[in-house]
mmCIF file of N, CA and C and ligand atoms in Angstrom:
data_model
loop_
_atom_site.group_PDB
_atom_site.id
_atom_site.type_symbol
_atom_site.label_atom_id
_atom_site.label_comp_id
_atom_site.label_asym_id
_atom_site.label_seq_id
_atom_site.Cartn_x
_atom_site.Cartn_y
_atom_site.Cartn_z
ATOM 1 N N UNK A 1 0.848 -1.202 0.000
ATOM 2 C CA UNK A 1 0.000 0.000 0.000
ATOM 3 C C UNK A 1 0.884 1.253 0.000
ATOM 4 N N UNK A 2 0.595 2.144 -0.930
ATOM 5 C CA UNK A 2 1.291 3.441 -0.932
ATOM 6 C C UNK A 2 0.481 4.444 -0.121
ATOM 7 N N UNK A 3 1.181 5.259 0.636
ATOM 8 C CA UNK A 3 0.488 6.249 1.486
ATOM 9 C C UNK A 3 1.416 7.435 1.735
ATOM 10 N N UNK A 4 0.845 8.514 2.244
ATOM 11 C CA UNK A 4 1.641 9.698 2.562
ATOM 12 C C UNK A 4 1.480 10.041 4.039
ATOM 13 N N UNK A 5 2.577 10.296 4.715
ATOM 14 C CA UNK A 5 2.508 10.804 6.085
ATOM 15 C C UNK A 5 3.082 12.220 6.110
ATOM 16 N N UNK A 6 2.624 12.983 7.092
ATOM 17 C CA UNK A 6 3.010 14.393 7.189
ATOM 18 C C UNK A 6 3.600 14.689 8.567
ATOM 19 N N UNK A 7 4.504 15.637 8.580
ATOM 20 C CA UNK A 7 5.027 16.153 9.853
ATOM 21 C C UNK A 7 5.114 17.672 9.734
ATOM 22 N N UNK A 8 4.572 18.351 10.735
ATOM 23 C CA UNK A 8 4.645 19.816 10.757
ATOM 24 C C UNK A 8 5.821 20.261 11.613
ATOM 25 N N UNK A 9 6.407 21.375 11.235
ATOM 26 C CA UNK A 9 7.494 21.935 12.035
ATOM 27 C C UNK A 9 7.542 23.432 11.767
ATOM 28 N N UNK A 10 8.331 24.139 12.554
ATOM 29 C CA UNK A 10 8.447 25.566 12.271
ATOM 30 C C UNK A 10 9.807 26.106 12.699
ATOM 31 N N UNK A 11 10.122 27.260 12.124
ATOM 32 C CA UNK A 11 11.318 27.997 12.554
ATOM 33 C C UNK A 11 11.059 29.480 12.330
ATOM 34 N N UNK A 12 11.769 30.286 13.101
ATOM 35 C CA UNK A 12 11.694 31.739 12.938
ATOM 36 C C UNK A 12 13.005 32.189 12.319
ATOM 37 N N UNK A 13 12.912 33.070 11.336
ATOM 38 C CA UNK A 13 14.147 33.527 10.716
ATOM 39 C C UNK A 13 13.958 34.914 10.118
ATOM 40 N N UNK A 14 15.079 35.612 9.968
ATOM 41 C CA UNK A 14 15.070 36.929 9.342
ATOM 42 C C UNK A 14 15.622 36.816 7.927
ATOM 43 N N UNK A 15 15.169 37.702 7.065
ATOM 44 C CA UNK A 15 15.729 37.717 5.716
ATOM 45 C C UNK A 15 15.568 39.098 5.093
ATOM 46 N N UNK A 16 16.206 39.231 3.940
ATOM 47 C CA UNK A 16 16.062 40.419 3.122
ATOM 48 C C UNK A 16 16.086 39.960 1.671
ATOM 49 N N UNK A 17 15.081 40.394 0.899
ATOM 50 C CA UNK A 17 15.071 40.050 -0.517
ATOM 51 C C UNK A 17 15.814 41.141 -1.273
ATOM 52 N N UNK A 18 16.804 40.723 -2.041
ATOM 53 C CA UNK A 18 17.694 41.698 -2.670
ATOM 54 C C UNK A 18 18.413 41.033 -3.833
ATOM 55 N N UNK A 19 18.473 41.738 -4.954
ATOM 56 C CA UNK A 19 19.267 41.252 -6.083
ATOM 57 C C UNK A 19 20.470 42.189 -6.252
ATOM 58 N N UNK A 20 21.684 41.688 -5.937
ATOM 59 C CA UNK A 20 22.867 42.558 -5.951
ATOM 60 C C UNK A 20 23.203 43.109 -7.338
ATOM 61 N N UNK A 21 22.626 42.529 -8.378
ATOM 62 C CA UNK A 21 22.883 43.021 -9.741
ATOM 63 C C UNK A 21 22.026 44.228 -10.101
ATOM 64 N N UNK A 22 21.074 44.563 -9.234
ATOM 65 C CA UNK A 22 20.168 45.667 -9.516
ATOM 66 C C UNK A 22 20.521 46.889 -8.673
ATOM 67 N N UNK A 23 20.016 48.054 -9.116
ATOM 68 C CA UNK A 23 20.173 49.287 -8.337
ATOM 69 C C UNK A 23 19.305 49.207 -7.084
ATOM 70 N N UNK A 24 19.602 50.079 -6.111
ATOM 71 C CA UNK A 24 18.774 50.148 -4.901
ATOM 72 C C UNK A 24 17.332 50.484 -5.264
ATOM 73 N N UNK A 25 17.183 51.351 -6.278
ATOM 74 C CA UNK A 25 15.844 51.775 -6.688
ATOM 75 C C UNK A 25 15.037 50.599 -7.235
ATOM 76 N N UNK A 26 15.672 49.822 -8.101
ATOM 77 C CA UNK A 26 14.948 48.669 -8.675
ATOM 78 C C UNK A 26 14.635 47.625 -7.598
ATOM 79 N N UNK A 27 15.577 47.389 -6.679
ATOM 80 C CA UNK A 27 15.325 46.450 -5.589
ATOM 81 C C UNK A 27 14.115 46.888 -4.768
ATOM 82 N N UNK A 28 14.049 48.192 -4.481
ATOM 83 C CA UNK A 28 12.944 48.746 -3.703
ATOM 84 C C UNK A 28 11.622 48.561 -4.448
ATOM 85 N N UNK A 29 11.663 48.816 -5.763
ATOM 86 C CA UNK A 29 10.451 48.689 -6.578
ATOM 87 C C UNK A 29 9.933 47.251 -6.614
ATOM 88 N N UNK A 30 10.867 46.319 -6.789
ATOM 89 C CA UNK A 30 10.453 44.919 -6.966
ATOM 90 C C UNK A 30 10.122 44.256 -5.633
ATOM 91 N N UNK A 31 10.959 44.463 -4.625
ATOM 92 C CA UNK A 31 10.790 43.721 -3.372
ATOM 93 C C UNK A 31 10.106 44.515 -2.262
ATOM 94 N N UNK A 32 9.931 45.835 -2.445
ATOM 95 C CA UNK A 32 9.191 46.645 -1.478
ATOM 96 C C UNK A 32 9.725 46.510 -0.063
ATOM 97 N N UNK A 33 8.826 46.284 0.893
ATOM 98 C CA UNK A 33 9.215 46.185 2.302
ATOM 99 C C UNK A 33 10.181 45.037 2.549
ATOM 100 N N UNK A 34 10.112 44.007 1.718
ATOM 101 C CA UNK A 34 10.980 42.841 1.899
ATOM 102 C C UNK A 34 12.430 43.150 1.555
ATOM 103 N N UNK A 35 12.675 44.340 0.983
ATOM 104 C CA UNK A 35 14.035 44.772 0.658
ATOM 105 C C UNK A 35 14.660 45.580 1.797
ATOM 106 N N UNK A 36 13.908 45.808 2.866
ATOM 107 C CA UNK A 36 14.414 46.582 4.009
ATOM 108 C C UNK A 36 15.862 46.232 4.350
ATOM 109 N N UNK A 37 16.727 47.252 4.314
ATOM 110 C CA UNK A 37 18.161 47.058 4.565
ATOM 111 C C UNK A 37 18.430 46.336 5.887
ATOM 112 N N UNK A 38 17.558 46.567 6.867
ATOM 113 C CA UNK A 38 17.815 46.016 8.203
ATOM 114 C C UNK A 38 17.079 44.709 8.461
ATOM 115 N N UNK A 39 16.614 44.058 7.387
ATOM 116 C CA UNK A 39 15.998 42.733 7.497
ATOM 117 C C UNK A 39 14.631 42.777 8.196
ATOM 118 N N UNK A 40 13.923 41.676 8.128
ATOM 119 C CA UNK A 40 12.653 41.519 8.851
ATOM 120 C C UNK A 40 12.443 40.028 9.041
ATOM 121 N N UNK A 41 11.542 39.666 9.939
ATOM 122 C CA UNK A 41 11.412 38.254 10.295
ATOM 123 C C UNK A 41 10.099 37.624 9.878
ATOM 124 N N UNK A 42 10.107 36.303 9.821
ATOM 125 C CA UNK A 42 8.881 35.536 9.583
ATOM 126 C C UNK A 42 8.850 34.339 10.527
ATOM 127 N N UNK A 43 7.626 33.922 10.852
ATOM 128 C CA UNK A 43 7.441 32.637 11.527
ATOM 129 C C UNK A 43 7.109 31.624 10.440
ATOM 130 N N UNK A 44 8.121 30.911 10.002
ATOM 131 C CA UNK A 44 7.911 29.943 8.922
ATOM 132 C C UNK A 44 7.319 28.651 9.486
ATOM 133 N N UNK A 45 6.272 28.198 8.831
ATOM 134 C CA UNK A 45 5.673 26.910 9.194
ATOM 135 C C UNK A 45 5.897 25.960 8.026
ATOM 136 N N UNK A 46 6.266 24.739 8.318
ATOM 137 C CA UNK A 46 6.400 23.801 7.204
ATOM 138 C C UNK A 46 5.638 22.517 7.443
ATOM 139 N N UNK A 47 5.239 21.940 6.323
ATOM 140 C CA UNK A 47 4.613 20.622 6.332
ATOM 141 C C UNK A 47 5.441 19.751 5.394
ATOM 142 N N UNK A 48 6.014 18.720 5.978
ATOM 143 C CA UNK A 48 6.833 17.808 5.190
ATOM 144 C C UNK A 48 6.018 16.553 4.929
ATOM 145 N N UNK A 49 5.933 16.130 3.679
ATOM 146 C CA UNK A 49 5.220 14.889 3.357
ATOM 147 C C UNK A 49 6.212 13.837 2.887
ATOM 148 N N UNK A 50 5.936 12.611 3.306
ATOM 149 C CA UNK A 50 6.750 11.464 2.907
ATOM 150 C C UNK A 50 5.810 10.432 2.296
ATOM 151 N N UNK A 51 6.091 10.039 1.063
ATOM 152 C CA UNK A 51 5.217 9.100 0.359
ATOM 153 C C UNK A 51 6.001 7.848 -0.011
ATOM 154 N N UNK A 52 5.358 6.704 0.152
ATOM 155 C CA UNK A 52 6.023 5.452 -0.220
ATOM 156 C C UNK A 52 5.169 4.260 0.167
ATOM 157 N N UNK A 53 5.807 3.106 0.175
ATOM 158 C CA UNK A 53 5.127 1.845 0.483
ATOM 159 C C UNK A 53 5.208 1.545 1.979
ATOM 160 N N UNK A 54 4.090 1.172 2.558
ATOM 161 C CA UNK A 54 4.064 0.773 3.970
ATOM 162 C C UNK A 54 4.810 -0.551 4.132
ATOM 163 N N UNK A 55 5.649 -0.602 5.159
ATOM 164 C CA UNK A 55 6.348 -1.850 5.491
ATOM 165 C C UNK A 55 5.335 -2.807 6.124
ATOM 166 N N UNK A 56 5.088 -3.986 5.506
ATOM 167 C CA UNK A 56 4.050 -4.880 6.039
ATOM 168 C C UNK A 56 4.373 -5.416 7.431
ATOM 169 N N UNK A 57 5.657 -5.440 7.795
ATOM 170 C CA UNK A 57 6.027 -5.986 9.111
ATOM 171 C C UNK A 57 5.730 -5.013 10.243
ATOM 172 N N UNK A 58 5.932 -3.708 9.993
ATOM 173 C CA UNK A 58 5.693 -2.728 11.064
ATOM 174 C C UNK A 58 4.356 -2.019 10.893
ATOM 175 N N UNK A 59 3.846 -1.978 9.669
ATOM 176 C CA UNK A 59 2.673 -1.163 9.391
ATOM 177 C C UNK A 59 3.020 0.305 9.243
ATOM 178 N N UNK A 60 4.325 0.629 9.304
ATOM 179 C CA UNK A 60 4.796 2.009 9.170
ATOM 180 C C UNK A 60 5.232 2.299 7.743
ATOM 181 N N UNK A 61 5.065 3.553 7.338
ATOM 182 C CA UNK A 61 5.752 4.034 6.144
ATOM 183 C C UNK A 61 7.158 4.480 6.555
ATOM 184 N N UNK A 62 7.200 5.275 7.633
ATOM 185 C CA UNK A 62 8.474 5.761 8.175
ATOM 186 C C UNK A 62 8.251 5.951 9.666
ATOM 187 N N UNK A 63 9.256 5.658 10.452
ATOM 188 C CA UNK A 63 9.184 5.910 11.887
ATOM 189 C C UNK A 63 9.165 7.442 12.065
ATOM 190 N N UNK A 64 8.073 7.980 12.607
ATOM 191 C CA UNK A 64 7.940 9.443 12.696
ATOM 192 C C UNK A 64 8.995 10.082 13.586
ATOM 193 N N UNK A 65 9.577 9.283 14.480
ATOM 194 C CA UNK A 65 10.694 9.779 15.301
ATOM 195 C C UNK A 65 11.885 10.117 14.402
ATOM 196 N N UNK A 66 12.135 9.277 13.411
ATOM 197 C CA UNK A 66 13.237 9.530 12.473
ATOM 198 C C UNK A 66 12.964 10.801 11.677
ATOM 199 N N UNK A 67 11.734 10.936 11.183
ATOM 200 C CA UNK A 67 11.375 12.128 10.406
ATOM 201 C C UNK A 67 11.508 13.385 11.265
ATOM 202 N N UNK A 68 10.994 13.302 12.489
ATOM 203 C CA UNK A 68 11.083 14.427 13.421
ATOM 204 C C UNK A 68 12.541 14.832 13.664
ATOM 205 N N UNK A 69 13.390 13.847 13.897
ATOM 206 C CA UNK A 69 14.800 14.136 14.194
ATOM 207 C C UNK A 69 15.530 14.721 12.994
ATOM 208 N N UNK A 70 15.249 14.220 11.799
ATOM 209 C CA UNK A 70 15.910 14.749 10.599
ATOM 210 C C UNK A 70 15.494 16.201 10.378
ATOM 211 N N UNK A 71 14.212 16.496 10.542
ATOM 212 C CA UNK A 71 13.745 17.880 10.373
ATOM 213 C C UNK A 71 14.394 18.788 11.413
ATOM 214 N N UNK A 72 14.465 18.297 12.647
ATOM 215 C CA UNK A 72 15.066 19.088 13.726
ATOM 216 C C UNK A 72 16.550 19.355 13.459
ATOM 217 N N UNK A 73 17.267 18.291 13.160
ATOM 218 C CA UNK A 73 18.721 18.427 13.011
ATOM 219 C C UNK A 73 19.116 19.162 11.728
ATOM 220 N N UNK A 74 18.410 18.866 10.649
ATOM 221 C CA UNK A 74 18.831 19.396 9.347
ATOM 222 C C UNK A 74 18.187 20.730 8.978
ATOM 223 N N UNK A 75 16.987 20.999 9.478
ATOM 224 C CA UNK A 75 16.303 22.236 9.074
ATOM 225 C C UNK A 75 16.208 23.223 10.238
ATOM 226 N N UNK A 76 15.611 22.795 11.350
ATOM 227 C CA UNK A 76 15.425 23.733 12.462
ATOM 228 C C UNK A 76 16.771 24.202 13.012
ATOM 229 N N UNK A 77 17.681 23.275 13.252
ATOM 230 C CA UNK A 77 18.978 23.684 13.813
ATOM 231 C C UNK A 77 19.748 24.594 12.859
ATOM 232 N N UNK A 78 19.538 24.398 11.561
ATOM 233 C CA UNK A 78 20.237 25.186 10.552
ATOM 234 C C UNK A 78 19.657 26.596 10.396
ATOM 235 N N UNK A 79 18.317 26.725 10.469
ATOM 236 C CA UNK A 79 17.678 27.989 10.111
ATOM 237 C C UNK A 79 16.990 28.726 11.261
ATOM 238 N N UNK A 80 16.649 28.033 12.354
ATOM 239 C CA UNK A 80 15.855 28.686 13.397
ATOM 240 C C UNK A 80 16.635 29.807 14.087
ATOM 241 N N UNK A 81 15.988 30.953 14.219
ATOM 242 C CA UNK A 81 16.581 32.143 14.836
ATOM 243 C C UNK A 81 17.850 32.608 14.126
ATOM 244 N N UNK A 82 17.890 32.407 12.818
ATOM 245 C CA UNK A 82 19.040 32.855 12.052
ATOM 246 C C UNK A 82 18.640 33.997 11.112
ATOM 247 N N UNK A 83 19.635 34.779 10.749
ATOM 248 C CA UNK A 83 19.493 35.691 9.635
ATOM 249 C C UNK A 83 19.906 34.882 8.405
ATOM 250 N N UNK A 84 18.943 34.565 7.563
ATOM 251 C CA UNK A 84 19.212 33.632 6.452
ATOM 252 C C UNK A 84 20.282 34.170 5.505
ATOM 253 N N UNK A 85 20.248 35.468 5.206
ATOM 254 C CA UNK A 85 21.212 36.052 4.260
ATOM 255 C C UNK A 85 22.637 35.993 4.801
ATOM 256 N N UNK A 86 22.785 36.243 6.097
ATOM 257 C CA UNK A 86 24.115 36.424 6.666
ATOM 258 C C UNK A 86 24.658 35.150 7.313
ATOM 259 N N UNK A 87 23.774 34.394 7.962
ATOM 260 C CA UNK A 87 24.257 33.299 8.809
ATOM 261 C C UNK A 87 24.138 31.906 8.210
ATOM 262 N N UNK A 88 23.587 31.782 7.013
ATOM 263 C CA UNK A 88 23.466 30.438 6.443
ATOM 264 C C UNK A 88 24.220 30.370 5.117
ATOM 265 N N UNK A 89 24.892 29.253 4.892
ATOM 266 C CA UNK A 89 25.622 29.040 3.637
ATOM 267 C C UNK A 89 24.658 29.061 2.449
ATOM 268 N N UNK A 90 23.480 28.462 2.670
ATOM 269 C CA UNK A 90 22.525 28.249 1.575
ATOM 270 C C UNK A 90 22.064 29.557 0.928
ATOM 271 N N UNK A 91 21.970 30.637 1.735
ATOM 272 C CA UNK A 91 21.390 31.877 1.198
ATOM 273 C C UNK A 91 22.377 33.039 1.159
ATOM 274 N N UNK A 92 23.664 32.703 1.188
ATOM 275 C CA UNK A 92 24.663 33.770 1.060
ATOM 276 C C UNK A 92 24.588 34.400 -0.323
ATOM 277 N N UNK A 93 24.287 33.576 -1.338
ATOM 278 C CA UNK A 93 24.193 34.133 -2.688
ATOM 279 C C UNK A 93 22.886 33.747 -3.390
ATOM 280 N N UNK A 94 21.960 33.163 -2.630
ATOM 281 C CA UNK A 94 20.649 32.806 -3.178
ATOM 282 C C UNK A 94 19.590 33.622 -2.450
ATOM 283 N N UNK A 95 18.758 34.331 -3.202
ATOM 284 C CA UNK A 95 17.751 35.196 -2.586
ATOM 285 C C UNK A 95 16.785 34.343 -1.746
ATOM 286 N N UNK A 96 16.639 34.651 -0.444
ATOM 287 C CA UNK A 96 15.829 33.781 0.424
ATOM 288 C C UNK A 96 14.321 34.043 0.318
ATOM 289 N N UNK A 97 13.794 33.897 -0.878
ATOM 290 C CA UNK A 97 12.337 33.958 -1.069
ATOM 291 C C UNK A 97 11.727 32.676 -0.521
ATOM 292 N N UNK A 98 10.432 32.670 -0.310
ATOM 293 C CA UNK A 98 9.756 31.443 0.143
ATOM 294 C C UNK A 98 10.007 30.320 -0.866
ATOM 295 N N UNK A 99 10.010 30.663 -2.155
ATOM 296 C CA UNK A 99 10.244 29.650 -3.191
ATOM 297 C C UNK A 99 11.613 28.991 -3.011
ATOM 298 N N UNK A 100 12.638 29.825 -2.865
ATOM 299 C CA UNK A 100 13.992 29.275 -2.737
ATOM 300 C C UNK A 100 14.185 28.535 -1.416
ATOM 301 N N UNK A 101 13.598 29.054 -0.339
ATOM 302 C CA UNK A 101 13.738 28.372 0.960
ATOM 303 C C UNK A 101 13.073 27.000 0.890
ATOM 304 N N UNK A 102 11.896 26.941 0.297
ATOM 305 C CA UNK A 102 11.164 25.672 0.171
ATOM 306 C C UNK A 102 11.983 24.655 -0.618
ATOM 307 N N UNK A 103 12.553 25.104 -1.715
ATOM 308 C CA UNK A 103 13.329 24.182 -2.558
ATOM 309 C C UNK A 103 14.606 23.711 -1.843
ATOM 310 N N UNK A 104 15.254 24.619 -1.128
ATOM 311 C CA UNK A 104 16.461 24.241 -0.379
ATOM 312 C C UNK A 104 16.110 23.210 0.702
ATOM 313 N N UNK A 105 14.994 23.431 1.400
ATOM 314 C CA UNK A 105 14.567 22.464 2.424
ATOM 315 C C UNK A 105 14.315 21.100 1.780
ATOM 316 N N UNK A 106 13.658 21.113 0.642
ATOM 317 C CA UNK A 106 13.376 19.845 -0.061
ATOM 318 C C UNK A 106 14.684 19.122 -0.420
ATOM 319 N N UNK A 107 15.656 19.892 -0.925
ATOM 320 C CA UNK A 107 16.945 19.280 -1.299
ATOM 321 C C UNK A 107 17.631 18.652 -0.087
ATOM 322 N N UNK A 108 17.635 19.376 1.035
ATOM 323 C CA UNK A 108 18.317 18.870 2.242
ATOM 324 C C UNK A 108 17.621 17.614 2.757
ATOM 325 N N UNK A 109 16.289 17.671 2.856
ATOM 326 C CA UNK A 109 15.561 16.517 3.382
ATOM 327 C C UNK A 109 15.689 15.309 2.462
ATOM 328 N N UNK A 110 15.653 15.550 1.161
ATOM 329 C CA UNK A 110 15.763 14.438 0.210
ATOM 330 C C UNK A 110 17.104 13.729 0.361
ATOM 331 N N UNK A 111 18.128 14.506 0.703
ATOM 332 C CA UNK A 111 19.470 13.945 0.872
ATOM 333 C C UNK A 111 19.587 13.125 2.163
ATOM 334 N N UNK A 112 18.763 13.473 3.158
ATOM 335 C CA UNK A 112 18.915 12.831 4.469
ATOM 336 C C UNK A 112 17.849 11.791 4.787
ATOM 337 N N UNK A 113 16.939 11.561 3.860
ATOM 338 C CA UNK A 113 15.934 10.516 4.071
ATOM 339 C C UNK A 113 16.125 9.435 3.007
ATOM 340 N N UNK A 114 15.700 8.240 3.313
ATOM 341 C CA UNK A 114 15.892 7.104 2.404
ATOM 342 C C UNK A 114 15.341 7.414 1.009
ATOM 343 N N UNK A 115 16.096 7.006 -0.008
ATOM 344 C CA UNK A 115 15.705 7.322 -1.394
ATOM 345 C C UNK A 115 14.418 6.611 -1.812
ATOM 346 N N UNK A 116 13.944 5.649 -1.025
ATOM 347 C CA UNK A 116 12.687 4.989 -1.403
ATOM 348 C C UNK A 116 11.474 5.899 -1.153
ATOM 349 N N UNK A 117 11.688 7.011 -0.472
ATOM 350 C CA UNK A 117 10.572 7.933 -0.203
ATOM 351 C C UNK A 117 10.541 9.084 -1.197
ATOM 352 N N UNK A 118 9.323 9.533 -1.538
ATOM 353 C CA UNK A 118 9.144 10.788 -2.260
ATOM 354 C C UNK A 118 8.833 11.867 -1.227
ATOM 355 N N UNK A 119 9.638 12.907 -1.229
ATOM 356 C CA UNK A 119 9.499 13.967 -0.228
ATOM 357 C C UNK A 119 8.773 15.163 -0.835
ATOM 358 N N UNK A 120 7.913 15.780 -0.026
ATOM 359 C CA UNK A 120 7.262 17.017 -0.431
ATOM 360 C C UNK A 120 7.406 18.041 0.693
ATOM 361 N N UNK A 121 7.531 19.305 0.330
ATOM 362 C CA UNK A 121 7.637 20.359 1.343
ATOM 363 C C UNK A 121 6.672 21.480 1.009
ATOM 364 N N UNK A 122 5.867 21.844 1.994
ATOM 365 C CA UNK A 122 5.025 23.041 1.877
ATOM 366 C C UNK A 122 5.527 24.019 2.929
ATOM 367 N N UNK A 123 5.816 25.237 2.504
ATOM 368 C CA UNK A 123 6.371 26.231 3.421
ATOM 369 C C UNK A 123 5.457 27.449 3.482
ATOM 370 N N UNK A 124 4.995 27.759 4.683
ATOM 371 C CA UNK A 124 4.166 28.946 4.909
ATOM 372 C C UNK A 124 5.058 30.089 5.365
ATOM 373 N N UNK A 125 5.043 31.184 4.611
ATOM 374 C CA UNK A 125 5.789 32.365 5.047
ATOM 375 C C UNK A 125 4.893 33.234 5.927
ATOM 376 N N UNK A 126 3.616 33.236 5.606
ATOM 377 C CA UNK A 126 2.591 33.847 6.452
ATOM 378 C C UNK A 126 1.441 32.839 6.474
ATOM 379 N N UNK A 127 0.443 33.039 7.342
ATOM 380 C CA UNK A 127 -0.667 32.073 7.345
ATOM 381 C C UNK A 127 -1.373 31.968 5.987
ATOM 382 N N UNK A 128 -1.266 33.014 5.168
ATOM 383 C CA UNK A 128 -1.991 32.999 3.896
ATOM 384 C C UNK A 128 -1.125 32.769 2.670
ATOM 385 N N UNK A 129 0.196 32.954 2.816
ATOM 386 C CA UNK A 129 1.089 32.780 1.657
ATOM 387 C C UNK A 129 1.970 31.559 1.862
ATOM 388 N N UNK A 130 1.856 30.607 0.954
ATOM 389 C CA UNK A 130 2.702 29.425 1.086
ATOM 390 C C UNK A 130 3.067 28.865 -0.281
ATOM 391 N N UNK A 131 4.154 28.115 -0.289
ATOM 392 C CA UNK A 131 4.661 27.517 -1.530
ATOM 393 C C UNK A 131 4.890 26.041 -1.293
ATOM 394 N N UNK A 132 4.961 25.313 -2.396
ATOM 395 C CA UNK A 132 5.114 23.859 -2.285
ATOM 396 C C UNK A 132 6.075 23.342 -3.350
ATOM 397 N N UNK A 133 6.936 22.410 -2.936
ATOM 398 C CA UNK A 133 7.817 21.726 -3.871
ATOM 399 C C UNK A 133 7.817 20.232 -3.550
ATOM 400 N N UNK A 134 7.728 19.336 -4.545
ATOM 401 C CA UNK A 134 7.618 19.595 -5.980
ATOM 402 C C UNK A 134 6.295 20.285 -6.339
ATOM 403 N N UNK A 135 6.283 20.918 -7.526
ATOM 404 C CA UNK A 135 5.063 21.614 -7.928
ATOM 405 C C UNK A 135 3.895 20.654 -8.131
ATOM 406 N N UNK A 136 2.694 21.178 -8.021
ATOM 407 C CA UNK A 136 1.494 20.333 -8.122
ATOM 408 C C UNK A 136 1.350 19.777 -9.545
ATOM 409 N N UNK A 137 1.626 20.586 -10.558
ATOM 410 C CA UNK A 137 1.573 20.085 -11.938
ATOM 411 C C UNK A 137 2.792 20.558 -12.698
HETATM 412 NI NI1 NI B 1 9.841 38.611 4.050
#
């Protein structure tokens, strides 16, 4: 039986959206308040999905303790209470938009979970704005 399990998690982080190839004026026009020189924060909420075949011996798809620990060690410890632009390797030269953060999280989790699983990540930047990778269609 194929099935999907989910785990929710969250982290708080600061960021600034900025394209160094553009003028300050263009950055302000495109990114608005998110271009604030002094950064701003979000309470990021994520939903991680794991899809695959249930192990008939345990009845589990994945031990949720393992999923919880991987998310904690690889995502929360890396990004929680950090300035994403300044303090993380991942966003030193990659604009930390919700799209890019979601994709980076997906890449990290995919690397640290068994390849027999299909991983999905939904990232909420605000309660109303969220992104998902892989894309729906
Ligand atoms: Ni923002």
